[in-house]
Amino acid sequence: MKLFQEPILLLAALLSPTATASSSALVLHFNHVGISVANLTLQRDWYNQTLGFSSLIEVVGPMEMPAAPTNSSTSGSVSELSTIQAVQLQNPTTGAIVELIWLSSSISASRISISSAAAAAVQGLFHFAYRVPDLNRAIRKLKEDGVHVVQPIAQGAPYTNHDQSTFAYISDPEGNLIELIQMEY
Ligand SMILES: *[C@@H]1O[C@H](CO)[C@@H](O)[C@H](O)[C@H]1NC(C)=O
Ligand SMILES: *[C@@H]1O[C@H](CO)[C@@H](O)[C@H](O)[C@H]1NC(C)=O
Ligand SMILES: *[C@@H]1O[C@H](CO)[C@@H](O)[C@H](O)[C@H]1NC(C)=O
């Protein structure tokens, strides 16, 4: 039952305003990216087989939860139920986590990534990034696996603490943009 609460808490956090305001800097360790998916099986298999992630939390659900409030339905939305299923996958080498959530009432964001510029033209989360030790090798392997390379390898903007970086964009089967970046120290 413990596991079952996790996606609800995550969604609840999105819906409720946060109250904390402190003068001291917060200590924030990056933990995971959460993606609302159209097809949980498809996406889970891709992150598993193509990016090498393994289940951290097995698929939970399906379970019912109140439908997200919409402002188009003026009555009775509280009693409507959605079904939710979720899984967390982790990269066994680096510990990077991706969380995939499927909600029966979700709608398509039509976020088909033709180019990184087109994706950046939609406000909100644009991409997430993984650092790789050898970008050329990573892109070569992903191409062999049939992954869509949205933007080929390019020189990145100079970082304060790095001599240079190179990056490329790929997309998962549902068009979510993933940047791969190699940094030279
Ligand atoms: C989801 O993806 C799987 C695996 O690719 C496929 O077999 C299945 O038909 C898909 N389900 C739907 C509802 O599209
Ligand atoms: C994912 O891949 C690993 C090996 O690459 C495998 O052990 C694991 O069972 C796969 N499936 C899931 C759902 O993690
Ligand atoms: C519903 O949402 C739209 C877009 O956010 C807004 O313009 C509209 O005023 C809202 N309608 C109601 C009844 O709240």
Short mmCIF file of C-alpha atoms in Angstrom, two decimals, residues 14-121:
data_model
loop_
_atom_site.label_atom_id
_atom_site.label_comp_id
_atom_site.label_asym_id
_atom_site.label_seq_id
_atom_site.Cartn_x
_atom_site.Cartn_y
_atom_site.Cartn_z
CA LEU A 14 1.17 19.52 -8.35
CA LEU A 15 -2.32 20.56 -7.38
CA SER A 16 -1.71 22.18 -4.02
CA PRO A 17 0.17 25.43 -3.53
CA THR A 18 3.40 25.17 -1.57
CA ALA A 19 3.70 27.31 1.51
CA THR A 20 7.38 27.22 2.39
CA ALA A 21 9.30 30.45 2.06
CA SER A 22 12.60 30.55 3.85
CA SER A 23 15.43 33.01 3.83
CA SER A 24 18.06 30.25 3.88
CA ALA A 25 18.87 28.35 0.70
CA LEU A 26 17.04 25.08 0.29
CA VAL A 27 19.07 21.91 -0.06
CA LEU A 28 17.73 20.30 -3.21
CA HIS A 29 19.14 17.07 -4.58
CA PHE A 30 17.76 16.26 -7.98
CA ASN A 31 15.71 13.06 -7.74
CA HIS A 32 13.68 12.25 -10.83
CA VAL A 33 11.75 13.40 -13.86
CA GLY A 34 8.07 12.44 -14.08
CA ILE A 35 6.41 11.96 -17.45
CA SER A 36 2.71 11.52 -18.10
CA VAL A 37 2.52 8.87 -20.80
CA ALA A 38 -0.07 7.69 -23.31
CA ASN A 39 1.15 4.08 -23.32
CA LEU A 40 2.87 2.87 -20.16
CA THR A 41 3.99 -0.45 -21.65
CA LEU A 42 5.54 1.20 -24.68
CA GLN A 43 7.33 3.84 -22.67
CA ARG A 44 8.49 1.51 -19.91
CA ASP A 45 9.92 -0.92 -22.46
CA TRP A 46 11.72 1.87 -24.29
CA TYR A 47 13.33 3.33 -21.17
CA ASN A 48 14.25 -0.22 -20.15
CA GLN A 49 15.51 -1.63 -23.44
CA THR A 50 16.88 1.47 -25.13
CA LEU A 51 18.20 3.59 -22.26
CA GLY A 52 18.94 0.66 -19.92
CA PHE A 53 16.79 1.69 -16.99
CA SER A 54 15.50 -0.99 -14.61
CA SER A 55 12.37 -0.99 -12.50
CA LEU A 56 12.89 0.68 -9.14
CA ILE A 57 9.24 0.58 -8.20
CA GLU A 58 7.22 -1.95 -10.18
CA VAL A 59 4.10 -0.85 -11.93
CA VAL A 60 1.57 0.12 -9.28
CA GLY A 61 -2.11 0.13 -9.90
CA PRO A 62 -4.32 0.33 -11.70
CA MET A 63 -6.08 2.22 -8.98
CA GLU A 64 -8.77 4.79 -8.96
CA MET A 65 -8.36 8.38 -7.96
CA PRO A 66 -10.50 11.48 -8.32
CA ALA A 67 -10.35 12.95 -11.79
CA ALA A 68 -8.27 16.09 -12.12
CA PRO A 69 -10.49 19.14 -11.83
CA THR A 70 -11.21 20.79 -15.13
CA ASN A 71 -12.92 24.11 -15.49
CA SER A 72 -14.95 22.96 -18.46
CA SER A 73 -17.17 20.64 -16.41
CA THR A 74 -19.04 22.77 -13.94
CA SER A 75 -20.75 20.00 -12.00
CA GLY A 76 -19.96 16.66 -10.44
CA SER A 77 -16.29 16.37 -11.42
CA VAL A 78 -15.33 15.46 -7.83
CA SER A 79 -17.17 12.14 -8.05
CA GLU A 80 -15.63 11.10 -11.37
CA LEU A 81 -12.78 8.61 -11.11
CA SER A 82 -9.66 8.21 -13.19
CA THR A 83 -7.41 5.18 -13.26
CA ILE A 84 -3.71 5.65 -12.63
CA GLN A 85 -0.71 3.40 -13.13
CA ALA A 86 2.88 4.33 -12.46
CA VAL A 87 6.39 2.94 -12.54
CA GLN A 88 9.80 4.28 -11.57
CA LEU A 89 12.86 3.15 -13.47
CA GLN A 90 16.46 3.75 -12.52
CA ASN A 91 19.71 3.70 -14.42
CA PRO A 92 21.73 1.01 -12.63
CA THR A 93 25.06 2.79 -13.18
CA THR A 94 24.25 6.38 -12.33
CA GLY A 95 21.12 6.16 -10.21
CA ALA A 96 19.21 8.51 -12.53
CA ILE A 97 15.46 7.96 -12.13
CA VAL A 98 12.57 8.45 -14.51
CA GLU A 99 8.97 8.11 -13.39
CA LEU A 100 6.26 7.21 -15.86
CA ILE A 101 2.63 7.87 -14.98
CA TRP A 102 -0.38 6.82 -16.98
CA LEU A 103 -3.69 8.46 -16.14
CA SER A 104 -6.80 7.26 -17.96
CA SER A 105 -8.12 10.80 -18.27
CA SER A 106 -4.89 12.36 -19.54
CA ILE A 107 -4.90 14.32 -22.77
CA SER A 108 -2.27 14.50 -25.48
CA ALA A 109 -0.02 17.56 -25.34
CA SER A 110 0.71 17.19 -29.06
CA ARG A 111 4.33 17.63 -28.12
CA ILE A 112 5.70 15.93 -31.21
CA SER A 113 9.29 17.00 -31.36
CA ILE A 114 10.13 17.89 -34.94
CA SER A 115 12.96 20.05 -33.73
CA SER A 116 14.27 21.34 -30.44
CA ALA A 117 13.19 24.83 -31.52
CA ALA A 118 9.62 23.61 -32.01
CA ALA A 119 9.67 21.98 -28.57
CA ALA A 120 11.04 25.16 -26.98
CA ALA A 121 8.16 27.08 -28.55
#
